[in-house]
CSV table of C-alpha atoms in Angstrom, one decimal:
chain,number,residue,atom,x,y,z
A,105,UNK,CA,-21.1,-4.9,-14.4
A,106,UNK,CA,-21.4,-2.4,-11.6
A,107,UNK,CA,-19.5,0.8,-11.4
A,108,UNK,CA,-17.7,2.5,-9.0
A,109,UNK,CA,-20.3,4.4,-7.6
A,110,UNK,CA,-22.8,1.6,-7.5
A,111,UNK,CA,-20.3,-0.4,-5.4
A,112,UNK,CA,-19.7,2.2,-3.2
A,113,UNK,CA,-23.3,2.6,-2.3
A,114,UNK,CA,-23.3,-1.2,-1.5
A,115,UNK,CA,-20.4,-0.6,0.8
A,116,UNK,CA,-22.5,2.1,2.6
A,117,UNK,CA,-25.7,0.3,2.7
A,118,UNK,CA,-26.3,-1.0,6.3
A,119,UNK,CA,-28.9,-3.3,4.9
A,120,UNK,CA,-26.3,-5.3,3.3
A,121,UNK,CA,-24.3,-8.0,5.2
A,122,UNK,CA,-21.0,-7.3,6.2
A,123,UNK,CA,-19.3,-9.9,3.8
A,124,UNK,CA,-21.1,-8.3,0.8
A,125,UNK,CA,-20.1,-4.7,1.8
A,126,UNK,CA,-16.3,-5.8,2.2
A,127,UNK,CA,-16.6,-7.6,-1.0
A,128,UNK,CA,-17.9,-4.4,-2.8
A,129,UNK,CA,-15.1,-2.4,-1.6
A,130,UNK,CA,-12.5,-5.0,-3.0
A,131,UNK,CA,-14.6,-4.6,-6.4
A,132,UNK,CA,-14.2,-0.8,-5.9
A,133,UNK,CA,-10.3,-1.5,-6.4
A,134,UNK,CA,-11.1,-3.0,-9.7
A,135,UNK,CA,-12.2,0.3,-10.8
A,136,UNK,CA,-9.5,2.4,-9.1
A,137,UNK,CA,-6.5,1.1,-7.5
A,138,UNK,CA,-3.7,3.8,-7.6
A,139,UNK,CA,-0.9,1.3,-6.1
A,140,UNK,CA,-2.5,-1.7,-7.9
A,141,UNK,CA,-5.3,-4.0,-6.4
A,142,UNK,CA,-3.4,-5.7,-3.7
A,143,UNK,CA,-1.2,-2.9,-2.7
A,144,UNK,CA,-4.1,-0.6,-2.5
A,145,UNK,CA,-6.1,-3.1,-0.4
A,146,UNK,CA,-3.0,-3.6,1.7
A,147,UNK,CA,-2.9,0.1,2.1
A,148,UNK,CA,-6.3,0.8,3.0
A,149,UNK,CA,-6.4,-2.1,5.5
A,150,UNK,CA,-3.4,-0.9,7.3
A,151,UNK,CA,-4.6,2.8,7.6
A,152,UNK,CA,-8.1,1.8,8.7
A,153,UNK,CA,-7.4,-1.2,11.0
A,154,UNK,CA,-9.1,-3.9,8.9
A,155,UNK,CA,-7.6,-7.4,9.1
A,156,UNK,CA,-7.1,-8.2,5.4
A,157,UNK,CA,-8.7,-11.5,5.6
A,158,UNK,CA,-11.5,-10.6,7.9
A,159,UNK,CA,-14.8,-11.2,6.1
A,160,UNK,CA,-17.1,-9.3,8.5
A,161,UNK,CA,-14.9,-6.1,9.4
A,162,UNK,CA,-16.3,-3.0,11.4
A,163,UNK,CA,-18.5,-1.5,9.2
A,164,UNK,CA,-17.4,2.1,10.0
A,165,UNK,CA,-13.5,1.1,9.0
A,166,UNK,CA,-15.0,-0.2,5.6
A,167,UNK,CA,-16.7,3.2,5.0
A,168,UNK,CA,-13.9,5.1,6.2
A,169,UNK,CA,-11.6,3.2,3.6
A,170,UNK,CA,-14.2,4.0,1.1
A,171,UNK,CA,-14.0,7.5,2.0
A,172,UNK,CA,-10.2,7.7,1.4
A,173,UNK,CA,-10.6,5.9,-2.0
A,174,UNK,CA,-13.2,8.4,-3.1
A,175,UNK,CA,-11.2,11.4,-2.1
A,176,UNK,CA,-8.3,10.1,-4.3
A,177,UNK,CA,-10.6,9.2,-7.1
A,178,UNK,CA,-12.0,12.8,-7.0
A,179,UNK,CA,-8.3,14.0,-7.3
A,180,UNK,CA,-7.4,11.8,-10.3
A,181,UNK,CA,-10.7,12.3,-12.1
A,182,UNK,CA,-10.1,16.0,-12.0
A,183,UNK,CA,-6.6,15.6,-13.3
A,184,UNK,CA,-7.8,13.2,-16.1
A,185,UNK,CA,-10.3,15.9,-17.1
A,186,UNK,CA,-7.7,18.7,-17.5
A,187,UNK,CA,-5.3,16.1,-19.1
A,188,UNK,CA,-8.2,15.4,-21.7
A,189,UNK,CA,-8.9,19.2,-22.1
A,190,UNK,CA,-5.2,20.0,-22.6
A,191,UNK,CA,-4.9,17.2,-25.4
A,192,UNK,CA,-7.9,18.6,-27.2
A,193,UNK,CA,-6.3,22.0,-27.5
A,194,UNK,CA,-3.0,20.5,-28.4
A,195,UNK,CA,-4.5,18.6,-31.2
A,196,UNK,CA,-6.4,21.9,-32.2
A,197,UNK,CA,-3.4,23.5,-32.4
A,198,UNK,CA,-1.9,20.9,-34.7
A,199,UNK,CA,0.4,18.9,-32.0
A,200,UNK,CA,-0.8,15.5,-32.8
A,201,UNK,CA,2.4,13.8,-31.4
A,202,UNK,CA,2.0,13.0,-27.4
A,203,UNK,CA,4.8,13.5,-25.2
A,204,UNK,CA,6.4,11.0,-23.1
A,205,UNK,CA,4.0,11.9,-20.1
A,206,UNK,CA,1.1,11.1,-22.3
A,207,UNK,CA,2.5,7.8,-23.1
A,208,UNK,CA,2.7,7.2,-19.5
A,209,UNK,CA,-1.0,8.6,-18.9
A,210,UNK,CA,-2.6,6.2,-21.4
A,211,UNK,CA,-1.2,3.1,-19.4
A,212,UNK,CA,-2.7,4.4,-16.2
A,213,UNK,CA,-6.4,5.8,-17.5
A,214,UNK,CA,-9.1,5.3,-15.1
A,215,UNK,CA,-6.0,5.3,-12.2
A,216,UNK,CA,-5.4,1.8,-12.0
A,217,UNK,CA,-1.6,1.5,-11.0
A,218,UNK,CA,-1.0,5.5,-11.1
A,219,UNK,CA,1.4,5.1,-8.5
A,220,UNK,CA,2.0,1.3,-8.8
A,221,UNK,CA,3.6,-0.5,-6.1
A,222,UNK,CA,5.2,-3.9,-7.2
A,223,UNK,CA,5.4,-5.2,-3.9
A,224,UNK,CA,1.9,-5.1,-2.1
A,225,UNK,CA,3.7,-4.9,1.4
A,226,UNK,CA,5.7,-1.9,0.2
A,227,UNK,CA,3.4,1.2,-0.2
A,228,UNK,CA,3.3,5.0,0.7
A,229,UNK,CA,1.7,5.5,4.2
A,230,UNK,CA,0.3,8.8,3.3
A,231,UNK,CA,-3.4,9.4,2.3
A,232,UNK,CA,-4.1,8.2,-1.1
A,233,UNK,CA,-5.3,11.7,-2.2
A,234,UNK,CA,-2.1,13.2,-0.9
A,235,UNK,CA,-0.1,10.9,-2.9
A,236,UNK,CA,-1.8,11.7,-6.1
A,237,UNK,CA,-1.5,15.4,-5.5
A,238,UNK,CA,2.2,15.0,-5.0
A,239,UNK,CA,2.3,12.8,-8.2
A,240,UNK,CA,0.3,15.2,-10.4
A,241,UNK,CA,2.1,18.2,-8.9
A,242,UNK,CA,5.3,16.3,-10.2
A,243,UNK,CA,3.8,15.7,-13.6
A,244,UNK,CA,3.0,19.2,-14.1
A,245,UNK,CA,6.4,20.5,-13.3
A,246,UNK,CA,10.0,20.0,-14.6
A,247,UNK,CA,11.4,16.5,-14.0
A,248,UNK,CA,13.6,16.1,-10.6
A,249,UNK,CA,16.0,13.6,-9.3
A,250,UNK,CA,13.9,12.3,-6.3
A,251,UNK,CA,10.7,10.3,-5.7
A,252,UNK,CA,7.5,12.8,-6.1
A,253,UNK,CA,5.8,11.0,-3.5
A,254,UNK,CA,8.4,10.5,-0.6
A,255,UNK,CA,10.9,12.7,-1.8
A,256,UNK,CA,13.7,9.8,-1.2
A,257,UNK,CA,16.7,9.8,-3.9
A,258,UNK,CA,17.4,6.1,-3.4
A,259,UNK,CA,15.8,4.8,-6.8
A,260,UNK,CA,16.6,1.5,-7.9
A,261,UNK,CA,16.0,0.4,-11.6
A,262,UNK,CA,14.1,-3.0,-11.7
A,263,UNK,CA,13.8,-5.5,-14.7
A,264,UNK,CA,11.5,-8.0,-13.0
A,265,UNK,CA,8.3,-6.0,-12.4
A,266,UNK,CA,5.2,-8.1,-11.8
A,267,UNK,CA,2.9,-5.7,-14.1
A,268,UNK,CA,3.5,-3.6,-17.1
A,269,UNK,CA,5.7,-1.7,-18.0
A,270,UNK,CA,7.5,-4.8,-16.5
A,271,UNK,CA,10.6,-2.6,-15.9
A,272,UNK,CA,11.6,0.9,-14.6
A,273,UNK,CA,12.6,2.8,-11.4
A,274,UNK,CA,11.5,1.9,-7.9
A,275,UNK,CA,11.9,4.1,-5.1
A,276,UNK,CA,13.2,2.1,-2.3
A,277,UNK,CA,11.6,4.4,0.3
A,278,UNK,CA,8.0,4.3,-0.5
A,279,UNK,CA,7.8,1.3,-3.1
A,280,UNK,CA,6.2,3.2,-5.9
A,281,UNK,CA,7.2,2.4,-9.6
A,282,UNK,CA,8.2,6.2,-10.4
A,283,UNK,CA,6.8,7.4,-13.5
A,284,UNK,CA,10.0,7.9,-16.0
A,285,UNK,CA,8.8,11.5,-17.1
A,286,UNK,CA,9.1,12.9,-13.6
A,287,UNK,CA,12.8,11.9,-13.4
A,288,UNK,CA,15.6,13.7,-15.3
A,289,UNK,CA,17.7,11.6,-17.3
A,290,UNK,CA,20.5,11.9,-14.9
A,291,UNK,CA,18.2,10.3,-12.2
A,292,UNK,CA,17.0,7.4,-14.6
A,293,UNK,CA,20.9,6.8,-15.3
A,294,UNK,CA,21.7,6.7,-11.7
A,295,UNK,CA,18.7,4.3,-11.2
A,296,UNK,CA,20.0,2.1,-13.7
A,297,UNK,CA,23.5,1.9,-12.0
A,298,UNK,CA,21.9,1.2,-8.8
A,299,UNK,CA,20.1,-1.6,-10.2
A,300,UNK,CA,23.0,-3.0,-11.9
A,301,UNK,CA,25.0,-3.1,-8.3
A,302,UNK,CA,22.1,-4.8,-6.8
A,303,UNK,CA,22.4,-7.5,-9.4
A,304,UNK,CA,26.0,-7.7,-9.1
A,305,UNK,CA,26.0,-7.8,-5.3
A,306,UNK,CA,23.3,-10.9,-5.7
A,307,UNK,CA,25.2,-12.7,-8.1
């Protein structure tokens, strides 16, 4: 099975037909898709003016989309490397039990669903690398009351997410499922109350 870098070379290879180059970009998202596969594809198409169903898009736009994806992947791989180094040091020091951030991190190893968007049509508009930098910064500091990506404070607890963890706080501003470790217990409680209010209004 081809890896990310091999697929990226195919996207850039002008000798390949456009359908294959587009397919290779989609396959890259099986290796690294910060918002989840469908939402990351929707984001790249929107930012680089690619029609989602166009089988022969402008090759320059495909490469620009790949560039954005690669920049974000570099940010995430650097974080994963520092994360692994930290865990080695902690284990060497006798700290065997992982923290809540570590539990979240295990579910996103490789960069899939790091800032998952439950709805493919609702995702942050900023470049992927910038979104990941904001998220990593939040993971490395004290928990806060707002979304680490857009700064919004309207966060609602959802019980019916389409992907694991199947429930959690969702930012209504940018659409990401906010990692619980970056939120204070008060912010999580407020999100749960907002979720109950929404359920009551629907009923």
